mmCIF file of N, CA and C in Angstrom:
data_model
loop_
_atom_site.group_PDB
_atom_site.id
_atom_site.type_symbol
_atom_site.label_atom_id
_atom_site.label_comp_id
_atom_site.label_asym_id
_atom_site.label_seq_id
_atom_site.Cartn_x
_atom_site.Cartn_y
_atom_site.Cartn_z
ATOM 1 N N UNK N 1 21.415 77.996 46.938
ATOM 2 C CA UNK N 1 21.128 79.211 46.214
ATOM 3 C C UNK N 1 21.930 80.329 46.857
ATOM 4 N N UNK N 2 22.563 81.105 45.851
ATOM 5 C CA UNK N 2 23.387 81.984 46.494
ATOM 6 C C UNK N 2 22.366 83.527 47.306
ATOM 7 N N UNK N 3 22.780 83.756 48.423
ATOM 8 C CA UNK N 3 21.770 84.989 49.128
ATOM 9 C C UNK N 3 20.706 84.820 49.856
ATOM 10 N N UNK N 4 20.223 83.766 49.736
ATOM 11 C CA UNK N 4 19.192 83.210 51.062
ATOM 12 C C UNK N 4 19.548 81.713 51.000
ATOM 13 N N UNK N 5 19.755 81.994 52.589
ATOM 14 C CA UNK N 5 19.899 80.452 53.426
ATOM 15 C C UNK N 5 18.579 79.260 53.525
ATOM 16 N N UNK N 6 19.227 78.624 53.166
ATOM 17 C CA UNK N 6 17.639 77.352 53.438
ATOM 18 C C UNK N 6 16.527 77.392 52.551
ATOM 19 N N UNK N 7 16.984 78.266 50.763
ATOM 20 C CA UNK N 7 15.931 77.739 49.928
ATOM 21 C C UNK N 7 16.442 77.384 48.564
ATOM 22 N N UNK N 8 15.606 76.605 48.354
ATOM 23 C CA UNK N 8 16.366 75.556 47.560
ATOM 24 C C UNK N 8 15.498 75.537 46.108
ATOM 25 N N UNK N 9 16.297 75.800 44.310
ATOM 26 C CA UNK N 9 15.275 75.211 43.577
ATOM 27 C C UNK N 9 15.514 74.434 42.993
ATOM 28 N N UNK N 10 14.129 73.278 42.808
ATOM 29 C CA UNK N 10 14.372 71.665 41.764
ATOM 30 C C UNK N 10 14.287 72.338 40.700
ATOM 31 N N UNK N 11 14.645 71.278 39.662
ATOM 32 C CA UNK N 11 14.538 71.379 38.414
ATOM 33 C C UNK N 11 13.766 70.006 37.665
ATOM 34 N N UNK N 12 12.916 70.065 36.832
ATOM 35 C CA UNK N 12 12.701 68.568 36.706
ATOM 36 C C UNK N 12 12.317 68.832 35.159
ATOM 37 N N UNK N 13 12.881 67.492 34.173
ATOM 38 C CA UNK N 13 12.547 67.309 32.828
ATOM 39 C C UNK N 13 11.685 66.290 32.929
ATOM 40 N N UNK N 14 10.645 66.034 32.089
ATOM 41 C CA UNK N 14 10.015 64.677 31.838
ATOM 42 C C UNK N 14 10.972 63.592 31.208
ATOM 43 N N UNK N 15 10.747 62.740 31.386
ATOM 44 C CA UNK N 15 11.202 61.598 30.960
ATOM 45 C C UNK N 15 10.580 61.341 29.442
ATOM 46 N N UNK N 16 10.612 61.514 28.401
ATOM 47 C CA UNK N 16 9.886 60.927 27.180
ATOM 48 C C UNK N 16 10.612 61.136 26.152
ATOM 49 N N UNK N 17 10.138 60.563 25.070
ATOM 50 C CA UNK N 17 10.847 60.877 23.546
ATOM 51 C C UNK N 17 9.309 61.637 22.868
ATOM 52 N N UNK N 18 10.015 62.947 22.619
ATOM 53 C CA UNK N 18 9.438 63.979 21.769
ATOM 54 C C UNK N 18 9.787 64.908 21.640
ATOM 55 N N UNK N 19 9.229 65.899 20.559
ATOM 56 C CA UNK N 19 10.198 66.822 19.978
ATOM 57 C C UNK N 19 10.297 68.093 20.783
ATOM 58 N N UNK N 20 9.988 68.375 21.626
ATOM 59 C CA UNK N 20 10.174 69.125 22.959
ATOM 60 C C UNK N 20 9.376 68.704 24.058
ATOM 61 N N UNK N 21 10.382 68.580 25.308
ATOM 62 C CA UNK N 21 10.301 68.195 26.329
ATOM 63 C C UNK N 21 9.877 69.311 27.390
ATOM 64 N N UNK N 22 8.850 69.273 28.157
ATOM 65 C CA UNK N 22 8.669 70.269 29.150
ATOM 66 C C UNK N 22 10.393 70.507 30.294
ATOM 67 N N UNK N 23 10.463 72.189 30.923
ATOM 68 C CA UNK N 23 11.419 71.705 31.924
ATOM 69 C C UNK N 23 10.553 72.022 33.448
ATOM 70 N N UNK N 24 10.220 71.848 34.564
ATOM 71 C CA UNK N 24 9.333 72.319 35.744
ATOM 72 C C UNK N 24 10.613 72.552 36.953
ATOM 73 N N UNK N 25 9.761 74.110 37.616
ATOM 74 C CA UNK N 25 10.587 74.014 37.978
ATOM 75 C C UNK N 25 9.790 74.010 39.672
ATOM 76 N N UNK N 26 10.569 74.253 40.944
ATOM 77 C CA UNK N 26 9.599 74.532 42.338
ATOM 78 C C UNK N 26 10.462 75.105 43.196
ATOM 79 N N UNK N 27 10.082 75.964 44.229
ATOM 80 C CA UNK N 27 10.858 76.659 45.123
ATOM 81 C C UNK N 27 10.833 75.505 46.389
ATOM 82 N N UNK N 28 11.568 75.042 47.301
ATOM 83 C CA UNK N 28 11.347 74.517 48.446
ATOM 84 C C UNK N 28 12.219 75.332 49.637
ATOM 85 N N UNK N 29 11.776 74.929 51.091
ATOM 86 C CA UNK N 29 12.986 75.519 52.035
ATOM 87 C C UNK N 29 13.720 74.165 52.417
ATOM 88 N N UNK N 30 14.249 74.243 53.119
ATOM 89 C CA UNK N 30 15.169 73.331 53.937
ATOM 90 C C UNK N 30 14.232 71.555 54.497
ATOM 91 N N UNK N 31 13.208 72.015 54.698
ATOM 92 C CA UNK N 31 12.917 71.084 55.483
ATOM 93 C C UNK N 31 11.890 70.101 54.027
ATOM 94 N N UNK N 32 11.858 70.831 52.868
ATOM 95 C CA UNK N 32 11.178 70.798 51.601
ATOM 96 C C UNK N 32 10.378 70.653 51.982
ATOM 97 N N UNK N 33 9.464 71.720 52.551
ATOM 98 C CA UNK N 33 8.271 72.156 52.455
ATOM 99 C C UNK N 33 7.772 73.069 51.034
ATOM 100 N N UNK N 34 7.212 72.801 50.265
ATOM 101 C CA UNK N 34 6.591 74.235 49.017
ATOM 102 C C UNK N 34 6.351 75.474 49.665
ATOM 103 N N UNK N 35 7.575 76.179 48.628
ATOM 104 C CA UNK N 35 7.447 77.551 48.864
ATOM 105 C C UNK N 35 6.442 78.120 47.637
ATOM 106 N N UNK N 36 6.689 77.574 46.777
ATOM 107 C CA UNK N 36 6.435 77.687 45.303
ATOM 108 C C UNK N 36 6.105 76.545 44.937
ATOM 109 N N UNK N 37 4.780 76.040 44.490
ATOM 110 C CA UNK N 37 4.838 74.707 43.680
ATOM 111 C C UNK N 37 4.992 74.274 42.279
ATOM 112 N N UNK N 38 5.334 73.033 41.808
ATOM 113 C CA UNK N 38 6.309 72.574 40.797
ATOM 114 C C UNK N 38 5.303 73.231 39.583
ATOM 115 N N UNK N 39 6.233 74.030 38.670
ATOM 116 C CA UNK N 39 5.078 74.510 37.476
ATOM 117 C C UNK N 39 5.923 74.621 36.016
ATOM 118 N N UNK N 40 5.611 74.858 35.060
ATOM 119 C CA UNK N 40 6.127 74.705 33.515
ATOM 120 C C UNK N 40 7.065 75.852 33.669
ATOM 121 N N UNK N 41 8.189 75.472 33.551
ATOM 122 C CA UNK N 41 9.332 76.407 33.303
ATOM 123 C C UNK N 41 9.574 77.029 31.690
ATOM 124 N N UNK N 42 9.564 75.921 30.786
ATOM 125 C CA UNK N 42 9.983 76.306 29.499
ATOM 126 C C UNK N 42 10.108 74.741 28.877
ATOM 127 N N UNK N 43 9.816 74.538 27.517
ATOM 128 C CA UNK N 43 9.808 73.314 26.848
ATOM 129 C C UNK N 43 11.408 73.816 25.965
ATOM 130 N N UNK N 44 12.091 72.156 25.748
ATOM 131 C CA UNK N 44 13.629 72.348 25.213
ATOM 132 C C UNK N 44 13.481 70.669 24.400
ATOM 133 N N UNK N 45 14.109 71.089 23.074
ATOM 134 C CA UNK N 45 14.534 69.961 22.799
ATOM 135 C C UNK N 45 15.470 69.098 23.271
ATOM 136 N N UNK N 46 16.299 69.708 23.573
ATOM 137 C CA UNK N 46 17.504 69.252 24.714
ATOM 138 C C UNK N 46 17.411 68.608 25.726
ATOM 139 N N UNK N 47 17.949 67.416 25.675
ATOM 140 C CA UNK N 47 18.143 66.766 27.563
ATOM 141 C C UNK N 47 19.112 66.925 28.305
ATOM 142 N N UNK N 48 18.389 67.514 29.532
ATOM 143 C CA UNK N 48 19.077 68.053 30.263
ATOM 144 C C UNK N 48 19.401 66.796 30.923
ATOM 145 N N UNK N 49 21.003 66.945 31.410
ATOM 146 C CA UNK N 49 21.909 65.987 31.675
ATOM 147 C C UNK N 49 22.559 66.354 33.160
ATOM 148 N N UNK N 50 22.193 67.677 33.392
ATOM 149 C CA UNK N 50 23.147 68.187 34.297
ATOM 150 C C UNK N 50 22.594 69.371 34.656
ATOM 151 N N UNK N 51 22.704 70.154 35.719
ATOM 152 C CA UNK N 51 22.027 71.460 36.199
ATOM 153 C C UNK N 51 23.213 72.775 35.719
ATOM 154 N N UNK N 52 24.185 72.226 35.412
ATOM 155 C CA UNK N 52 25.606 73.482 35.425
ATOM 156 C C UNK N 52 24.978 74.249 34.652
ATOM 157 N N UNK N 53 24.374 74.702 33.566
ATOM 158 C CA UNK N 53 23.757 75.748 33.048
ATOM 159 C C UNK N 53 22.879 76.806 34.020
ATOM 160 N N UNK N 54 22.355 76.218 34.910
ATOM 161 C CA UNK N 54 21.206 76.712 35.920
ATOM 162 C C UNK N 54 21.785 77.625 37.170
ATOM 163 N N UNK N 55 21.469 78.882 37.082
ATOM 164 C CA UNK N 55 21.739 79.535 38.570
ATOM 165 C C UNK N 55 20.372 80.076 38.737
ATOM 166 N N UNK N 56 20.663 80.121 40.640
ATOM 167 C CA UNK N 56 19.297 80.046 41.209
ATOM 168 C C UNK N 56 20.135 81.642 42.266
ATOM 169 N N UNK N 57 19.679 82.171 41.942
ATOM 170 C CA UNK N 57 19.977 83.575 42.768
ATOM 171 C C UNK N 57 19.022 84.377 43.576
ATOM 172 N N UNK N 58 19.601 85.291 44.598
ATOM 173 C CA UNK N 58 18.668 86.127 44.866
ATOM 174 C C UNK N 58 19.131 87.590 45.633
ATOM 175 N N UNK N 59 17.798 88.210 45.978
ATOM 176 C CA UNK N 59 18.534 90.142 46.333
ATOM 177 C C UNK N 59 17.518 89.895 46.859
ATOM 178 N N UNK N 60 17.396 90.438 47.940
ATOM 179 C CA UNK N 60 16.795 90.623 49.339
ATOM 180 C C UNK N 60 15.781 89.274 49.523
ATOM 181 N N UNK N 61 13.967 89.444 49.372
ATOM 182 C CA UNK N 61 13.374 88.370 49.258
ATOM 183 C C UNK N 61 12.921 87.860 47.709
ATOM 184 N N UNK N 62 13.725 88.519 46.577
ATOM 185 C CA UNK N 62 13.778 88.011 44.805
ATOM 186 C C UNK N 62 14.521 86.909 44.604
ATOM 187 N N UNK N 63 14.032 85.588 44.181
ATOM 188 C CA UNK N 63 14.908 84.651 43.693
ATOM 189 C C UNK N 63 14.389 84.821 42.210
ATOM 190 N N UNK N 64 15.510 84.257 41.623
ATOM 191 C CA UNK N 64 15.610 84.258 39.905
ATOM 192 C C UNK N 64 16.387 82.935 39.727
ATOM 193 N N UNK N 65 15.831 82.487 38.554
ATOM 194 C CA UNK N 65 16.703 81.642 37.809
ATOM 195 C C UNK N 65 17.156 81.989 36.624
ATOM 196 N N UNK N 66 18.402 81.649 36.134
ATOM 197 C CA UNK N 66 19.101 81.740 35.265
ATOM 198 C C UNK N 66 19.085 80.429 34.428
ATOM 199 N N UNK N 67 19.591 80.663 32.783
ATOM 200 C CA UNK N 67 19.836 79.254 32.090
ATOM 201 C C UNK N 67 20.660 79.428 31.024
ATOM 202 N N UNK N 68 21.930 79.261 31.213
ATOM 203 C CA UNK N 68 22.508 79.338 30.030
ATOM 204 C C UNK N 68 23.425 80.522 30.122
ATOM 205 N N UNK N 69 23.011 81.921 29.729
ATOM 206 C CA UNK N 69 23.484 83.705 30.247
ATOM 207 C C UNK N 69 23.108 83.939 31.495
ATOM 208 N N UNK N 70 23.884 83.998 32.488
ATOM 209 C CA UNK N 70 23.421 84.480 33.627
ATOM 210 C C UNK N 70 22.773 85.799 33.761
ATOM 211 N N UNK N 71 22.822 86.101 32.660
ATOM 212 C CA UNK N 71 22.164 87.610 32.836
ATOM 213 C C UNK N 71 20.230 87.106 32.359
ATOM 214 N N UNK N 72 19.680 86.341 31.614
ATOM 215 C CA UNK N 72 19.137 85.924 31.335
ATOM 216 C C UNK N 72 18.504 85.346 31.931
ATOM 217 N N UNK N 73 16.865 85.917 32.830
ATOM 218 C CA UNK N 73 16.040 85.310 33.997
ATOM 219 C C UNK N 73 15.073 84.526 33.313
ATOM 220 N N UNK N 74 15.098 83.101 33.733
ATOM 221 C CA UNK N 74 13.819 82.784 33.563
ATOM 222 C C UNK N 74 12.591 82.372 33.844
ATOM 223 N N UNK N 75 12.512 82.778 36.021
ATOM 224 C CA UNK N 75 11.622 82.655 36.355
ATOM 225 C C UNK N 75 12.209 83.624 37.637
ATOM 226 N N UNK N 76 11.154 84.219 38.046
ATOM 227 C CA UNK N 76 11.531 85.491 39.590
ATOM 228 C C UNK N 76 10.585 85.036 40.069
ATOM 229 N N UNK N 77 10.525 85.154 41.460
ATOM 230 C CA UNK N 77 9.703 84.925 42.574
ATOM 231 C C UNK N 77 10.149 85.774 44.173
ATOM 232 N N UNK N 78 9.105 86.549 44.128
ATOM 233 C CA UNK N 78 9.406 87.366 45.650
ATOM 234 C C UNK N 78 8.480 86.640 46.960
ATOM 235 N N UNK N 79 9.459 86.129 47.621
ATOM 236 C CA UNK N 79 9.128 85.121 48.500
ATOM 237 C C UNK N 79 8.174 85.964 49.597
ATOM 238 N N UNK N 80 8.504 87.307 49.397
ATOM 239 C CA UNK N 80 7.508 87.931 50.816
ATOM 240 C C UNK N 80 6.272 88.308 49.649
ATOM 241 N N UNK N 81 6.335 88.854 48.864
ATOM 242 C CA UNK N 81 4.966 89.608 48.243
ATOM 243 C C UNK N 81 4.098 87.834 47.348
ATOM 244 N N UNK N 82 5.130 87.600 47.350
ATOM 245 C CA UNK N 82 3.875 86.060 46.274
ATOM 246 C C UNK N 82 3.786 86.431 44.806
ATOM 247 N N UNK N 83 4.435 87.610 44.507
ATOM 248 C CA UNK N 83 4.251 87.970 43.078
ATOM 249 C C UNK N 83 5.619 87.246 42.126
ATOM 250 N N UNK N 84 5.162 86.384 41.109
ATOM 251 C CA UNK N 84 6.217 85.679 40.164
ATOM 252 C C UNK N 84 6.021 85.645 39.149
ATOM 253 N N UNK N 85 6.871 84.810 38.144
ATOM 254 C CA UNK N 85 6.334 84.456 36.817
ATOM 255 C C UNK N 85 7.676 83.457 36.568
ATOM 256 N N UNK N 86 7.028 82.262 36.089
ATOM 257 C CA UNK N 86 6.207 82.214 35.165
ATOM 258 C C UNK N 86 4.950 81.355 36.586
ATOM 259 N N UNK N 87 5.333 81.544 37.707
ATOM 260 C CA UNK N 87 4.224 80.915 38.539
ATOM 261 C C UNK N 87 4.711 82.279 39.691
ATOM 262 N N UNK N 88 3.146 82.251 40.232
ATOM 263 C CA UNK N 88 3.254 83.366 41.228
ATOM 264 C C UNK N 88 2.126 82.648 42.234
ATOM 265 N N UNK N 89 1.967 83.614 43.524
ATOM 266 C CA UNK N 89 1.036 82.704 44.529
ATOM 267 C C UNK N 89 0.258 83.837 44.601
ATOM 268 N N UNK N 90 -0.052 84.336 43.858
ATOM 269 C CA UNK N 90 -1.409 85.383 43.913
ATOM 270 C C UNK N 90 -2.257 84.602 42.430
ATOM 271 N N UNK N 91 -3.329 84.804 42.775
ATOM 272 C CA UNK N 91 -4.313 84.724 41.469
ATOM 273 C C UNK N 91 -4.649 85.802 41.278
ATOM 274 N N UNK N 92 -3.969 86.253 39.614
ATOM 275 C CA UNK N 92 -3.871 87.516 38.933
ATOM 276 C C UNK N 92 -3.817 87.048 37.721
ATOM 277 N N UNK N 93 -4.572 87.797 36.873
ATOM 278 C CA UNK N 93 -4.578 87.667 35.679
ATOM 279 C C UNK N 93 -3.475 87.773 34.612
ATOM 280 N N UNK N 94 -3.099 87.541 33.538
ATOM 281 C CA UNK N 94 -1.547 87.287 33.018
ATOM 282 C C UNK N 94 -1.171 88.278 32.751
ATOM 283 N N UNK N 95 -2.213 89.289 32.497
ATOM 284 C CA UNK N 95 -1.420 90.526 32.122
ATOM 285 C C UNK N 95 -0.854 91.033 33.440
ATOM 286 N N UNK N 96 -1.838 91.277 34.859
ATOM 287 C CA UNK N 96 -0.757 91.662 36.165
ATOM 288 C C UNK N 96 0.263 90.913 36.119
ATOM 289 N N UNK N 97 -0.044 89.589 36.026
ATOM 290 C CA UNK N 97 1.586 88.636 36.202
ATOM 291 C C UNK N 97 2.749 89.275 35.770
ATOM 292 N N UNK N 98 2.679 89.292 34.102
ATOM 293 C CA UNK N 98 3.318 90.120 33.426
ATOM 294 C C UNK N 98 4.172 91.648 34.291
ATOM 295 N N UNK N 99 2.878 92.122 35.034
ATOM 296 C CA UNK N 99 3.485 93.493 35.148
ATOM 297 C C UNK N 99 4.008 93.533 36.766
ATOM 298 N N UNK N 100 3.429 92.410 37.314
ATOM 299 C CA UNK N 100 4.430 92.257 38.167
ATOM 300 C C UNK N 100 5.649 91.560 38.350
ATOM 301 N N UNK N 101 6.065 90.617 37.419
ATOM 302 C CA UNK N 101 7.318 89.966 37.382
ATOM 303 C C UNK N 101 8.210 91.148 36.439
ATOM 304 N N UNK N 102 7.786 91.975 35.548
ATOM 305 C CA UNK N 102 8.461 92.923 35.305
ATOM 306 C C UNK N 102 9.513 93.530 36.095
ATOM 307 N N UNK N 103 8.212 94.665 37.189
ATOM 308 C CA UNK N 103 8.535 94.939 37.951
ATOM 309 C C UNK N 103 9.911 94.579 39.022
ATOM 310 N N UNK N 104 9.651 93.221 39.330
ATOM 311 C CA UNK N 104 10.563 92.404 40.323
ATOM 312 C C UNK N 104 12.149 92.368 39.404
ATOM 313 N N UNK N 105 12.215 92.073 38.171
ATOM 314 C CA UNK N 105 13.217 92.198 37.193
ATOM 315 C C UNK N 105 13.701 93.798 37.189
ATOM 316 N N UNK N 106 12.802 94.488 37.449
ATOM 317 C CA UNK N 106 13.554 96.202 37.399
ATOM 318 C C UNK N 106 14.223 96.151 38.940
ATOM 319 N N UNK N 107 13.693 95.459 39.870
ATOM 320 C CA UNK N 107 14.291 95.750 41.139
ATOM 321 C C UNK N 107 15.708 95.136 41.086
ATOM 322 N N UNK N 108 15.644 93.555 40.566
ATOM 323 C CA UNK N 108 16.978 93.108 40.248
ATOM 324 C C UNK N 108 18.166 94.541 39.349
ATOM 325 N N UNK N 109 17.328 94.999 38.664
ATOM 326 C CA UNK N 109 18.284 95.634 37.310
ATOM 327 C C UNK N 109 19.245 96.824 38.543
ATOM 328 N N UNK N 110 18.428 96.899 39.696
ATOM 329 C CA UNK N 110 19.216 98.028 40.677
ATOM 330 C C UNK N 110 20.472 97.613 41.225
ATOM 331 N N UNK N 111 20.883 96.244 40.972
ATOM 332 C CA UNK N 111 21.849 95.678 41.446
ATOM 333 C C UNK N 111 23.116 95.245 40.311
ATOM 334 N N UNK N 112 22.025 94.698 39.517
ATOM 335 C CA UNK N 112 22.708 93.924 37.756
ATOM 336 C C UNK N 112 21.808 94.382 36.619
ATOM 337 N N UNK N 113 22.582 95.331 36.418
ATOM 338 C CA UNK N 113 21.543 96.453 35.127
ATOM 339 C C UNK N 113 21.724 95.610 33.668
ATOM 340 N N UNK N 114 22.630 95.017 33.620
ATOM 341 C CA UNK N 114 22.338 93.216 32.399
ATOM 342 C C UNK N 114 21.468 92.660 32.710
ATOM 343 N N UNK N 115 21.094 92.252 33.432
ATOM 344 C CA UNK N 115 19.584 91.328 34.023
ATOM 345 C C UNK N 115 18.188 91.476 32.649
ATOM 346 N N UNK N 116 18.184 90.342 32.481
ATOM 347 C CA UNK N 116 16.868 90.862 31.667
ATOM 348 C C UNK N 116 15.825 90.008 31.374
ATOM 349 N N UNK N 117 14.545 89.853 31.295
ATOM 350 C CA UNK N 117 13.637 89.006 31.069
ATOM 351 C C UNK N 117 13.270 88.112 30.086
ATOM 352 N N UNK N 118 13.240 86.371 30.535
ATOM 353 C CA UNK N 118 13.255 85.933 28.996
ATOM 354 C C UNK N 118 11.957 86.278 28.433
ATOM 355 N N UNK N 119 11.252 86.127 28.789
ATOM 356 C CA UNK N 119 9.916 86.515 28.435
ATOM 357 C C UNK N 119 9.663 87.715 27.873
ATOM 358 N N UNK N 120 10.791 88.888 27.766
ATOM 359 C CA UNK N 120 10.134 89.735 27.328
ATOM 360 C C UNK N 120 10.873 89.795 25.682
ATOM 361 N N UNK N 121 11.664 88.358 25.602
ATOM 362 C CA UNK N 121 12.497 88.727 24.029
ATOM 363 C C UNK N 121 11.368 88.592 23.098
#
């Protein structure tokens, strides 16, 4: 991952035939310990074959993933506060979720003012 050393994110599709497939995703460090555990990223008809669509970025302790538009986030996670989406390590109700993965996306926008939330199309 480009900007922090020693963390790493999976990506995982189910294996099945149906008309959309879950994608999951999980934060690990180096030694793959859970930073983040494995949770519903987004369902795709598409099989994924390959990760080259996928960037895993970050600005200070914000990782984001990308899919497809790099400008286009589809999961943030602030490794010091615990606040994420579409999985976070606080138990908060969806609307805080919401307003804190916002949030974390405006901090990105201070760097890459294209940046933008899939969740909020």
């Amino acid at each position: 991952m480009s900007g922090i050393e020693n963390t790493f994110v999976n990506i995982y599709q189910k294996d099945e035939f149906d008309f959309v497939t879950p994608l999951y995703y999980e934060i690990l460090d180096s030694d793959e310990n859970l930073i983040l555990e494995k949770h519903h990223l987004i369902g795709t008809n598409d099989q994924i074959m390959d990760l080259e669509n996928f960037k895993a970025k970050s600005y200070d302790s914000i990782v984001y993933l990308t899919w497809g538009k790099e400008s286009e986030i589809y999961a943030v996670c602030d490794l010091k506060s615990g606040k994420g989406y579409p999985k976070s390590k606080l138990n908060k109700n969806w609307k805080t979720e919401f307003e804190n993965s916002n949030d974390l996306v405006n901090r990105l926008k201070e760097i890459n003012p294209d940046l933008k939330a899939n969740w909020n199309n």
